[in-house]
JSON list of C-alpha atoms in Angstrom, two decimals:
[
{"chain": "A", "resi": 99, "resn": "MET", "atom": "CA", "xyz": [99.12, 110.86, 102.63]},
{"chain": "A", "resi": 100, "resn": "ASN", "atom": "CA", "xyz": [102.02, 113.16, 103.46]},
{"chain": "A", "resi": 101, "resn": "GLY", "atom": "CA", "xyz": [103.11, 114.51, 106.83]},
{"chain": "A", "resi": 102, "resn": "VAL", "atom": "CA", "xyz": [101.24, 117.80, 106.39]},
{"chain": "A", "resi": 103, "resn": "ASP", "atom": "CA", "xyz": [97.98, 115.94, 105.81]},
{"chain": "A", "resi": 104, "resn": "ASP", "atom": "CA", "xyz": [98.65, 113.81, 108.87]},
{"chain": "A", "resi": 105, "resn": "LYS", "atom": "CA", "xyz": [99.21, 116.94, 110.95]},
{"chain": "A", "resi": 106, "resn": "THR", "atom": "CA", "xyz": [95.99, 118.54, 109.71]},
{"chain": "A", "resi": 107, "resn": "GLU", "atom": "CA", "xyz": [94.09, 115.37, 110.49]},
{"chain": "A", "resi": 108, "resn": "VAL", "atom": "CA", "xyz": [95.53, 115.22, 114.00]},
{"chain": "A", "resi": 109, "resn": "ARG", "atom": "CA", "xyz": [94.69, 118.87, 114.68]},
{"chain": "A", "resi": 110, "resn": "GLU", "atom": "CA", "xyz": [91.12, 118.50, 113.47]},
{"chain": "A", "resi": 111, "resn": "TYR", "atom": "CA", "xyz": [90.62, 115.23, 115.30]},
{"chain": "A", "resi": 112, "resn": "PHE", "atom": "CA", "xyz": [91.82, 116.54, 118.66]},
{"chain": "A", "resi": 113, "resn": "ASN", "atom": "CA", "xyz": [89.76, 119.70, 118.31]},
{"chain": "A", "resi": 114, "resn": "ALA", "atom": "CA", "xyz": [86.59, 117.70, 117.62]},
{"chain": "A", "resi": 115, "resn": "THR", "atom": "CA", "xyz": [85.48, 114.17, 118.52]},
{"chain": "A", "resi": 116, "resn": "GLY", "atom": "CA", "xyz": [88.98, 113.19, 119.60]},
{"chain": "A", "resi": 117, "resn": "PHE", "atom": "CA", "xyz": [89.07, 115.86, 122.27]},
{"chain": "A", "resi": 118, "resn": "ASP", "atom": "CA", "xyz": [85.94, 114.58, 124.00]},
{"chain": "A", "resi": 119, "resn": "ARG", "atom": "CA", "xyz": [87.20, 110.99, 123.83]},
{"chain": "A", "resi": 120, "resn": "TRP", "atom": "CA", "xyz": [90.69, 111.73, 125.15]},
{"chain": "A", "resi": 121, "resn": "LYS", "atom": "CA", "xyz": [89.48, 114.20, 127.75]},
{"chain": "A", "resi": 122, "resn": "ARG", "atom": "CA", "xyz": [87.53, 111.31, 129.27]},
{"chain": "A", "resi": 123, "resn": "ILE", "atom": "CA", "xyz": [90.47, 108.94, 128.97]},
{"chain": "A", "resi": 124, "resn": "TYR", "atom": "CA", "xyz": [92.84, 111.43, 130.64]},
{"chain": "A", "resi": 125, "resn": "GLY", "atom": "CA", "xyz": [90.28, 112.25, 133.33]},
{"chain": "A", "resi": 126, "resn": "ASP", "atom": "CA", "xyz": [88.84, 110.21, 136.15]},
{"chain": "A", "resi": 127, "resn": "GLY", "atom": "CA", "xyz": [85.24, 109.84, 135.02]},
{"chain": "A", "resi": 128, "resn": "GLU", "atom": "CA", "xyz": [83.43, 106.76, 133.76]},
{"chain": "A", "resi": 129, "resn": "VAL", "atom": "CA", "xyz": [84.80, 105.23, 130.55]},
{"chain": "A", "resi": 130, "resn": "ASN", "atom": "CA", "xyz": [84.43, 101.94, 128.69]},
{"chain": "A", "resi": 131, "resn": "LYS", "atom": "CA", "xyz": [86.81, 99.01, 129.19]},
{"chain": "A", "resi": 132, "resn": "VAL", "atom": "CA", "xyz": [89.07, 99.87, 126.26]},
{"chain": "A", "resi": 133, "resn": "GLN", "atom": "CA", "xyz": [89.34, 103.52, 127.31]},
{"chain": "A", "resi": 134, "resn": "LEU", "atom": "CA", "xyz": [90.04, 102.49, 130.89]},
{"chain": "A", "resi": 135, "resn": "ASP", "atom": "CA", "xyz": [92.84, 100.20, 129.71]},
{"chain": "A", "resi": 136, "resn": "ILE", "atom": "CA", "xyz": [94.39, 103.03, 127.66]},
{"chain": "A", "resi": 137, "resn": "ARG", "atom": "CA", "xyz": [94.02, 105.42, 130.62]},
{"chain": "A", "resi": 138, "resn": "THR", "atom": "CA", "xyz": [95.81, 102.92, 132.84]},
{"chain": "A", "resi": 139, "resn": "GLY", "atom": "CA", "xyz": [98.61, 102.39, 130.33]},
{"chain": "A", "resi": 140, "resn": "HIS", "atom": "CA", "xyz": [99.18, 106.08, 129.68]},
{"chain": "A", "resi": 141, "resn": "GLN", "atom": "CA", "xyz": [99.24, 106.83, 133.40]},
{"chain": "A", "resi": 142, "resn": "GLN", "atom": "CA", "xyz": [101.80, 104.06, 133.92]},
{"chain": "A", "resi": 143, "resn": "THR", "atom": "CA", "xyz": [104.06, 105.73, 131.34]},
{"chain": "A", "resi": 144, "resn": "VAL", "atom": "CA", "xyz": [103.65, 109.11, 133.02]},
{"chain": "A", "resi": 145, "resn": "ASP", "atom": "CA", "xyz": [104.28, 107.64, 136.48]},
{"chain": "A", "resi": 146, "resn": "THR", "atom": "CA", "xyz": [107.42, 105.86, 135.28]},
{"chain": "A", "resi": 147, "resn": "LEU", "atom": "CA", "xyz": [108.80, 109.10, 133.88]},
{"chain": "A", "resi": 148, "resn": "LEU", "atom": "CA", "xyz": [107.93, 111.02, 137.04]},
{"chain": "A", "resi": 149, "resn": "ASP", "atom": "CA", "xyz": [109.81, 108.37, 139.02]},
{"chain": "A", "resi": 150, "resn": "TRP", "atom": "CA", "xyz": [112.86, 108.94, 136.78]},
{"chain": "A", "resi": 151, "resn": "PHE", "atom": "CA", "xyz": [112.71, 112.68, 137.39]},
{"chain": "A", "resi": 152, "resn": "LYS", "atom": "CA", "xyz": [112.27, 112.27, 141.14]},
{"chain": "A", "resi": 153, "resn": "ALA", "atom": "CA", "xyz": [115.14, 109.80, 141.36]},
{"chain": "A", "resi": 154, "resn": "ASP", "atom": "CA", "xyz": [117.46, 112.46, 139.90]},
{"chain": "A", "resi": 155, "resn": "GLU", "atom": "CA", "xyz": [116.51, 114.83, 142.75]},
{"chain": "A", "resi": 156, "resn": "ASN", "atom": "CA", "xyz": [117.00, 118.01, 140.69]},
{"chain": "A", "resi": 157, "resn": "LEU", "atom": "CA", "xyz": [113.52, 118.87, 139.40]},
{"chain": "A", "resi": 158, "resn": "ALA", "atom": "CA", "xyz": [113.54, 122.36, 140.91]},
{"chain": "A", "resi": 159, "resn": "ASP", "atom": "CA", "xyz": [116.57, 123.21, 138.76]},
{"chain": "A", "resi": 160, "resn": "LEU", "atom": "CA", "xyz": [115.10, 122.04, 135.46]},
{"chain": "A", "resi": 161, "resn": "THR", "atom": "CA", "xyz": [113.45, 123.73, 132.50]},
{"chain": "A", "resi": 162, "resn": "ILE", "atom": "CA", "xyz": [111.29, 121.20, 130.69]},
{"chain": "A", "resi": 163, "resn": "CYS", "atom": "CA", "xyz": [109.49, 121.35, 127.36]},
{"chain": "A", "resi": 164, "resn": "ASP", "atom": "CA", "xyz": [106.49, 119.01, 127.27]},
{"chain": "A", "resi": 165, "resn": "ALA", "atom": "CA", "xyz": [105.98, 118.73, 123.51]},
{"chain": "A", "resi": 166, "resn": "GLY", "atom": "CA", "xyz": [102.50, 117.43, 122.77]},
{"chain": "A", "resi": 167, "resn": "CYS", "atom": "CA", "xyz": [101.32, 117.97, 126.34]},
{"chain": "A", "resi": 168, "resn": "GLY", "atom": "CA", "xyz": [97.67, 117.03, 125.84]},
{"chain": "A", "resi": 169, "resn": "VAL", "atom": "CA", "xyz": [95.67, 118.08, 128.88]},
{"chain": "A", "resi": 170, "resn": "GLY", "atom": "CA", "xyz": [98.75, 118.37, 131.10]},
{"chain": "A", "resi": 171, "resn": "SER", "atom": "CA", "xyz": [98.95, 114.87, 132.55]},
{"chain": "A", "resi": 172, "resn": "LEU", "atom": "CA", "xyz": [102.73, 115.19, 132.80]},
{"chain": "A", "resi": 173, "resn": "SER", "atom": "CA", "xyz": [103.20, 118.98, 132.80]},
{"chain": "A", "resi": 174, "resn": "ILE", "atom": "CA", "xyz": [101.06, 119.61, 135.86]},
{"chain": "A", "resi": 175, "resn": "PRO", "atom": "CA", "xyz": [102.79, 117.14, 138.25]},
{"chain": "A", "resi": 176, "resn": "LEU", "atom": "CA", "xyz": [106.19, 118.34, 137.00]},
{"chain": "A", "resi": 177, "resn": "ALA", "atom": "CA", "xyz": [105.25, 121.94, 137.82]},
{"chain": "A", "resi": 178, "resn": "GLN", "atom": "CA", "xyz": [103.90, 120.86, 141.20]},
{"chain": "A", "resi": 179, "resn": "ALA", "atom": "CA", "xyz": [107.26, 119.22, 141.90]},
{"chain": "A", "resi": 180, "resn": "GLY", "atom": "CA", "xyz": [109.10, 122.47, 141.20]},
{"chain": "A", "resi": 181, "resn": "ALA", "atom": "CA", "xyz": [110.21, 122.28, 137.56]},
{"chain": "A", "resi": 182, "resn": "THR", "atom": "CA", "xyz": [109.68, 125.17, 135.14]},
{"chain": "A", "resi": 183, "resn": "VAL", "atom": "CA", "xyz": [107.51, 123.71, 132.40]},
{"chain": "A", "resi": 184, "resn": "PHE", "atom": "CA", "xyz": [106.69, 124.91, 128.88]},
{"chain": "A", "resi": 185, "resn": "SER", "atom": "CA", "xyz": [103.75, 122.91, 127.55]},
{"chain": "A", "resi": 186, "resn": "SER", "atom": "CA", "xyz": [102.60, 122.85, 123.94]},
{"chain": "A", "resi": 187, "resn": "ASP", "atom": "CA", "xyz": [100.01, 120.98, 121.94]},
{"chain": "A", "resi": 188, "resn": "ILE", "atom": "CA", "xyz": [98.60, 121.20, 118.43]},
{"chain": "A", "resi": 189, "resn": "SER", "atom": "CA", "xyz": [95.05, 121.10, 119.81]},
{"chain": "A", "resi": 190, "resn": "GLU", "atom": "CA", "xyz": [93.59, 124.34, 121.13]},
{"chain": "A", "resi": 191, "resn": "LYS", "atom": "CA", "xyz": [90.98, 122.43, 123.09]},
{"chain": "A", "resi": 192, "resn": "MET", "atom": "CA", "xyz": [93.61, 120.25, 124.75]},
{"chain": "A", "resi": 193, "resn": "VAL", "atom": "CA", "xyz": [95.62, 123.31, 125.76]},
{"chain": "A", "resi": 194, "resn": "GLU", "atom": "CA", "xyz": [92.58, 125.06, 127.20]},
{"chain": "A", "resi": 195, "resn": "GLU", "atom": "CA", "xyz": [91.70, 121.97, 129.21]},
{"chain": "A", "resi": 196, "resn": "GLY", "atom": "CA", "xyz": [95.28, 121.78, 130.49]},
{"chain": "A", "resi": 197, "resn": "LYS", "atom": "CA", "xyz": [95.14, 125.42, 131.59]},
{"chain": "A", "resi": 198, "resn": "GLU", "atom": "CA", "xyz": [91.87, 124.86, 133.41]},
{"chain": "A", "resi": 199, "resn": "ARG", "atom": "CA", "xyz": [93.21, 121.82, 135.23]},
{"chain": "A", "resi": 200, "resn": "ALA", "atom": "CA", "xyz": [96.36, 123.67, 136.27]},
{"chain": "A", "resi": 201, "resn": "ILE", "atom": "CA", "xyz": [94.43, 126.71, 137.55]},
{"chain": "A", "resi": 202, "resn": "ALA", "atom": "CA", "xyz": [92.07, 124.44, 139.49]},
{"chain": "A", "resi": 203, "resn": "LEU", "atom": "CA", "xyz": [95.15, 123.12, 141.31]},
{"chain": "A", "resi": 204, "resn": "GLY", "atom": "CA", "xyz": [96.46, 126.61, 142.07]},
{"chain": "A", "resi": 205, "resn": "LEU", "atom": "CA", "xyz": [99.04, 126.72, 139.27]},
{"chain": "A", "resi": 206, "resn": "LYS", "atom": "CA", "xyz": [98.69, 130.06, 137.46]},
{"chain": "A", "resi": 207, "resn": "ASP", "atom": "CA", "xyz": [101.94, 130.80, 135.62]},
{"chain": "A", "resi": 208, "resn": "ASN", "atom": "CA", "xyz": [103.59, 127.40, 135.58]},
{"chain": "A", "resi": 209, "resn": "PRO", "atom": "CA", "xyz": [103.16, 125.36, 133.42]},
{"chain": "A", "resi": 210, "resn": "THR", "atom": "CA", "xyz": [103.03, 127.79, 130.49]},
{"chain": "A", "resi": 211, "resn": "PHE", "atom": "CA", "xyz": [100.52, 126.36, 128.02]},
{"chain": "A", "resi": 212, "resn": "VAL", "atom": "CA", "xyz": [100.58, 127.32, 124.32]},
{"chain": "A", "resi": 213, "resn": "VAL", "atom": "CA", "xyz": [98.94, 126.09, 121.13]},
{"chain": "A", "resi": 214, "resn": "GLN", "atom": "CA", "xyz": [101.84, 125.11, 118.86]},
{"chain": "A", "resi": 215, "resn": "ASP", "atom": "CA", "xyz": [102.83, 122.20, 116.66]},
{"chain": "A", "resi": 216, "resn": "LEU", "atom": "CA", "xyz": [106.10, 120.38, 117.14]},
{"chain": "A", "resi": 217, "resn": "GLU", "atom": "CA", "xyz": [107.63, 121.73, 113.95]},
{"chain": "A", "resi": 218, "resn": "THR", "atom": "CA", "xyz": [107.53, 125.34, 115.15]},
{"chain": "A", "resi": 219, "resn": "LEU", "atom": "CA", "xyz": [108.81, 124.80, 118.68]},
{"chain": "A", "resi": 220, "resn": "SER", "atom": "CA", "xyz": [111.90, 126.84, 119.49]},
{"chain": "A", "resi": 221, "resn": "GLY", "atom": "CA", "xyz": [114.10, 127.75, 122.44]},
{"chain": "A", "resi": 222, "resn": "LYS", "atom": "CA", "xyz": [116.41, 125.76, 124.67]},
{"chain": "A", "resi": 223, "resn": "TYR", "atom": "CA", "xyz": [115.43, 123.51, 127.58]},
{"chain": "A", "resi": 224, "resn": "HIS", "atom": "CA", "xyz": [117.35, 121.25, 129.90]},
{"chain": "A", "resi": 225, "resn": "THR", "atom": "CA", "xyz": [114.96, 118.42, 129.03]},
{"chain": "A", "resi": 226, "resn": "VAL", "atom": "CA", "xyz": [112.54, 117.94, 126.16]},
{"chain": "A", "resi": 227, "resn": "VAL", "atom": "CA", "xyz": [109.79, 115.35, 126.58]},
{"chain": "A", "resi": 228, "resn": "CYS", "atom": "CA", "xyz": [107.54, 114.01, 123.84]},
{"chain": "A", "resi": 229, "resn": "LEU", "atom": "CA", "xyz": [105.20, 111.26, 125.02]},
{"chain": "A", "resi": 230, "resn": "ASP", "atom": "CA", "xyz": [102.89, 109.26, 122.76]},
{"chain": "A", "resi": 231, "resn": "VAL", "atom": "CA", "xyz": [103.10, 111.78, 119.89]},
{"chain": "A", "resi": 232, "resn": "LEU", "atom": "CA", "xyz": [105.32, 109.98, 117.38]},
{"chain": "A", "resi": 233, "resn": "ILE", "atom": "CA", "xyz": [102.44, 107.59, 116.74]},
{"chain": "A", "resi": 234, "resn": "HIS", "atom": "CA", "xyz": [101.03, 110.36, 114.52]},
{"chain": "A", "resi": 235, "resn": "TYR", "atom": "CA", "xyz": [104.20, 110.60, 112.38]},
{"chain": "A", "resi": 236, "resn": "PRO", "atom": "CA", "xyz": [105.28, 108.18, 109.63]},
{"chain": "A", "resi": 237, "resn": "THR", "atom": "CA", "xyz": [108.89, 107.03, 109.76]},
{"chain": "A", "resi": 238, "resn": "GLU", "atom": "CA", "xyz": [110.58, 109.78, 107.76]},
{"chain": "A", "resi": 239, "resn": "GLN", "atom": "CA", "xyz": [108.67, 112.59, 109.45]},
{"chain": "A", "resi": 240, "resn": "ALA", "atom": "CA", "xyz": [109.29, 111.01, 112.85]},
{"chain": "A", "resi": 241, "resn": "ALA", "atom": "CA", "xyz": [113.03, 111.07, 112.24]},
{"chain": "A", "resi": 242, "resn": "ASP", "atom": "CA", "xyz": [112.94, 114.73, 111.24]},
{"chain": "A", "resi": 243, "resn": "MET", "atom": "CA", "xyz": [110.85, 115.57, 114.29]},
{"chain": "A", "resi": 244, "resn": "ILE", "atom": "CA", "xyz": [113.23, 113.78, 116.65]},
{"chain": "A", "resi": 245, "resn": "LYS", "atom": "CA", "xyz": [116.14, 115.76, 115.17]},
{"chain": "A", "resi": 246, "resn": "HIS", "atom": "CA", "xyz": [114.22, 119.00, 115.70]},
{"chain": "A", "resi": 247, "resn": "LEU", "atom": "CA", "xyz": [113.34, 118.16, 119.30]},
{"chain": "A", "resi": 248, "resn": "ALA", "atom": "CA", "xyz": [116.95, 117.15, 119.94]},
{"chain": "A", "resi": 249, "resn": "SER", "atom": "CA", "xyz": [118.07, 120.60, 118.80]},
{"chain": "A", "resi": 250, "resn": "LEU", "atom": "CA", "xyz": [115.97, 122.11, 121.61]},
{"chain": "A", "resi": 251, "resn": "ALA", "atom": "CA", "xyz": [117.35, 119.82, 124.33]},
{"chain": "A", "resi": 252, "resn": "GLU", "atom": "CA", "xyz": [120.50, 121.04, 126.07]},
{"chain": "A", "resi": 253, "resn": "ASN", "atom": "CA", "xyz": [120.90, 117.89, 128.14]},
{"chain": "A", "resi": 254, "resn": "ARG", "atom": "CA", "xyz": [118.21, 115.29, 127.57]},
{"chain": "A", "resi": 255, "resn": "LEU", "atom": "CA", "xyz": [115.43, 114.12, 125.23]},
{"chain": "A", "resi": 256, "resn": "ILE", "atom": "CA", "xyz": [112.78, 111.68, 126.39]},
{"chain": "A", "resi": 257, "resn": "LEU", "atom": "CA", "xyz": [110.51, 110.01, 123.83]},
{"chain": "A", "resi": 258, "resn": "SER", "atom": "CA", "xyz": [107.82, 107.37, 123.82]},
{"chain": "A", "resi": 259, "resn": "PHE", "atom": "CA", "xyz": [106.47, 105.60, 120.77]},
{"chain": "A", "resi": 260, "resn": "ALA", "atom": "CA", "xyz": [104.46, 102.58, 119.68]},
{"chain": "A", "resi": 261, "resn": "PRO", "atom": "CA", "xyz": [107.09, 99.88, 119.05]},
{"chain": "A", "resi": 262, "resn": "LYS", "atom": "CA", "xyz": [106.97, 98.02, 115.75]},
{"chain": "A", "resi": 263, "resn": "THR", "atom": "CA", "xyz": [106.95, 94.31, 116.53]},
{"chain": "A", "resi": 264, "resn": "CYS", "atom": "CA", "xyz": [105.47, 91.42, 114.59]},
{"chain": "A", "resi": 265, "resn": "LEU", "atom": "CA", "xyz": [102.66, 90.96, 117.10]},
{"chain": "A", "resi": 266, "resn": "LEU", "atom": "CA", "xyz": [101.71, 94.63, 117.22]},
{"chain": "A", "resi": 267, "resn": "VAL", "atom": "CA", "xyz": [101.78, 94.92, 113.42]},
{"chain": "A", "resi": 268, "resn": "ILE", "atom": "CA", "xyz": [99.34, 92.01, 113.20]},
{"chain": "A", "resi": 269, "resn": "LEU", "atom": "CA", "xyz": [97.06, 93.49, 115.87]},
{"chain": "A", "resi": 270, "resn": "LYS", "atom": "CA", "xyz": [97.09, 96.85, 114.10]},
{"chain": "A", "resi": 271, "resn": "ARG", "atom": "CA", "xyz": [96.14, 95.27, 110.77]},
{"chain": "A", "resi": 272, "resn": "ILE", "atom": "CA", "xyz": [93.30, 93.34, 112.38]},
{"chain": "A", "resi": 273, "resn": "GLY", "atom": "CA", "xyz": [92.03, 96.53, 114.00]},
{"chain": "A", "resi": 274, "resn": "GLU", "atom": "CA", "xyz": [91.98, 98.34, 110.67]},
{"chain": "A", "resi": 275, "resn": "PHE", "atom": "CA", "xyz": [89.28, 95.96, 109.46]},
{"chain": "A", "resi": 276, "resn": "PHE", "atom": "CA", "xyz": [86.99, 97.16, 112.25]},
{"chain": "A", "resi": 277, "resn": "PRO", "atom": "CA", "xyz": [87.26, 100.96, 112.34]},
{"chain": "A", "resi": 278, "resn": "GLY", "atom": "CA", "xyz": [83.67, 101.55, 113.44]},
{"chain": "A", "resi": 279, "resn": "PRO", "atom": "CA", "xyz": [82.54, 104.83, 114.99]},
{"chain": "A", "resi": 280, "resn": "SER", "atom": "CA", "xyz": [85.64, 105.05, 117.19]},
{"chain": "A", "resi": 281, "resn": "LYS", "atom": "CA", "xyz": [88.13, 105.22, 114.29]},
{"chain": "A", "resi": 282, "resn": "THR", "atom": "CA", "xyz": [90.84, 107.73, 115.17]},
{"chain": "A", "resi": 283, "resn": "THR", "atom": "CA", "xyz": [93.86, 109.07, 113.28]},
{"chain": "A", "resi": 284, "resn": "ARG", "atom": "CA", "xyz": [96.38, 106.85, 111.55]},
{"chain": "A", "resi": 285, "resn": "ALA", "atom": "CA", "xyz": [98.69, 105.14, 114.02]},
{"chain": "A", "resi": 286, "resn": "TYR", "atom": "CA", "xyz": [102.34, 104.67, 113.06]},
{"chain": "A", "resi": 287, "resn": "GLN", "atom": "CA", "xyz": [104.65, 102.18, 114.74]},
{"chain": "A", "resi": 288, "resn": "HIS", "atom": "CA", "xyz": [108.42, 102.59, 114.83]},
{"chain": "A", "resi": 289, "resn": "ARG", "atom": "CA", "xyz": [111.35, 100.21, 115.18]},
{"chain": "A", "resi": 290, "resn": "GLU", "atom": "CA", "xyz": [113.35, 100.96, 118.28]},
{"chain": "A", "resi": 291, "resn": "LYS", "atom": "CA", "xyz": [116.67, 100.59, 116.49]},
{"chain": "A", "resi": 292, "resn": "ASP", "atom": "CA", "xyz": [115.62, 103.30, 114.03]},
{"chain": "A", "resi": 293, "resn": "ILE", "atom": "CA", "xyz": [114.74, 105.70, 116.86]},
{"chain": "A", "resi": 294, "resn": "VAL", "atom": "CA", "xyz": [118.04, 104.94, 118.65]},
{"chain": "A", "resi": 295, "resn": "LYS", "atom": "CA", "xyz": [120.00, 105.57, 115.44]},
{"chain": "A", "resi": 296, "resn": "VAL", "atom": "CA", "xyz": [118.44, 109.02, 115.02]},
{"chain": "A", "resi": 297, "resn": "LEU", "atom": "CA", "xyz": [119.16, 109.86, 118.66]},
{"chain": "A", "resi": 298, "resn": "GLU", "atom": "CA", "xyz": [122.80, 108.78, 118.30]},
{"chain": "A", "resi": 299, "resn": "ASP", "atom": "CA", "xyz": [123.15, 110.87, 115.14]},
{"chain": "A", "resi": 300, "resn": "CYS", "atom": "CA", "xyz": [122.05, 113.84, 117.26]},
{"chain": "A", "resi": 301, "resn": "GLY", "atom": "CA", "xyz": [124.77, 113.19, 119.84]},
{"chain": "A", "resi": 302, "resn": "LEU", "atom": "CA", "xyz": [122.43, 111.54, 122.34]},
{"chain": "A", "resi": 303, "resn": "LYS", "atom": "CA", "xyz": [122.91, 108.21, 124.09]},
{"chain": "A", "resi": 304, "resn": "VAL", "atom": "CA", "xyz": [120.09, 106.13, 125.56]},
{"chain": "A", "resi": 305, "resn": "LYS", "atom": "CA", "xyz": [120.46, 105.81, 129.34]},
{"chain": "A", "resi": 306, "resn": "ARG", "atom": "CA", "xyz": [117.11, 104.56, 130.61]},
{"chain": "A", "resi": 307, "resn": "THR", "atom": "CA", "xyz": [114.31, 102.63, 128.94]},
{"chain": "A", "resi": 308, "resn": "ALA", "atom": "CA", "xyz": [110.85, 101.44, 129.92]},
{"chain": "A", "resi": 309, "resn": "MET", "atom": "CA", "xyz": [108.00, 99.54, 128.32]},
{"chain": "A", "resi": 310, "resn": "THR", "atom": "CA", "xyz": [104.32, 99.88, 129.17]},
{"chain": "A", "resi": 311, "resn": "SER", "atom": "CA", "xyz": [102.12, 97.14, 127.80]},
{"chain": "A", "resi": 312, "resn": "THR", "atom": "CA", "xyz": [98.43, 96.61, 128.50]},
{"chain": "A", "resi": 313, "resn": "LYS", "atom": "CA", "xyz": [95.72, 95.03, 126.35]},
{"chain": "A", "resi": 314, "resn": "PHE", "atom": "CA", "xyz": [95.29, 98.10, 124.16]},
{"chain": "A", "resi": 315, "resn": "TYR", "atom": "CA", "xyz": [98.19, 100.40, 125.02]},
{"chain": "A", "resi": 316, "resn": "PHE", "atom": "CA", "xyz": [101.82, 99.81, 124.04]},
{"chain": "A", "resi": 317, "resn": "SER", "atom": "CA", "xyz": [104.48, 102.44, 124.61]},
{"chain": "A", "resi": 318, "resn": "ARG", "atom": "CA", "xyz": [108.26, 102.21, 124.61]},
{"chain": "A", "resi": 319, "resn": "MET", "atom": "CA", "xyz": [110.03, 105.08, 126.38]},
{"chain": "A", "resi": 320, "resn": "LEU", "atom": "CA", "xyz": [113.66, 106.09, 125.89]},
{"chain": "A", "resi": 321, "resn": "GLU", "atom": "CA", "xyz": [115.69, 108.63, 127.83]},
{"chain": "A", "resi": 322, "resn": "ALA", "atom": "CA", "xyz": [118.62, 109.91, 125.77]},
{"chain": "A", "resi": 323, "resn": "VAL", "atom": "CA", "xyz": [121.26, 112.28, 127.18]},
{"chain": "A", "resi": 324, "resn": "ARG", "atom": "CA", "xyz": [123.99, 114.35, 125.57]},
{"chain": "A", "resi": 325, "resn": "GLU", "atom": "CA", "xyz": [127.34, 112.64, 125.47]},
{"chain": "A", "resi": 326, "resn": "GLU", "atom": "CA", "xyz": [130.16, 114.66, 127.05]}
]
């Protein structure tokens, strides 16, 4: 199926059964063992990125676009730390949940949450972040999306993706034989060298990297900055 069909599937999934599933995963309520493992892995990725931001000691000076923000797992702590955050997601339900969580913590105007897909994002930001979203894009569409996000980033683009390795390809193929009631959207893996090549073509150079690996969650994160 083409990229448009993938996008429609993602939107419908995260506005229906997927929203309830991922709301639990991104929350702190009771979940099953697989969901708990994914929750732990995702939080490790978020915590690693927050540590990067904090180490730079300039959060209060930054404008950040959290592209594919989900329920605000990253946007909210960034806003609490002083950054100005624009948060977007394709799922209306995810955005509404993010707003509610922010308001409950006393954050009214920051982050700014909007329902918007990655293709229509515009503006300029010091840093653009896109965590665990490229898994929904096949290779060609992922490359185009990275180029678009790079055009919005004045200084830095931070991405995470499911790395394409022999082991993970095998595990993915095994899993496809057992979709069951918890079948989600198609999951695309990407070779790191392909992602790096696209970033370099956009004038960005990888500075920091991290890998989060649990039993069911695998995410490679790259920080790429503009070369002077």
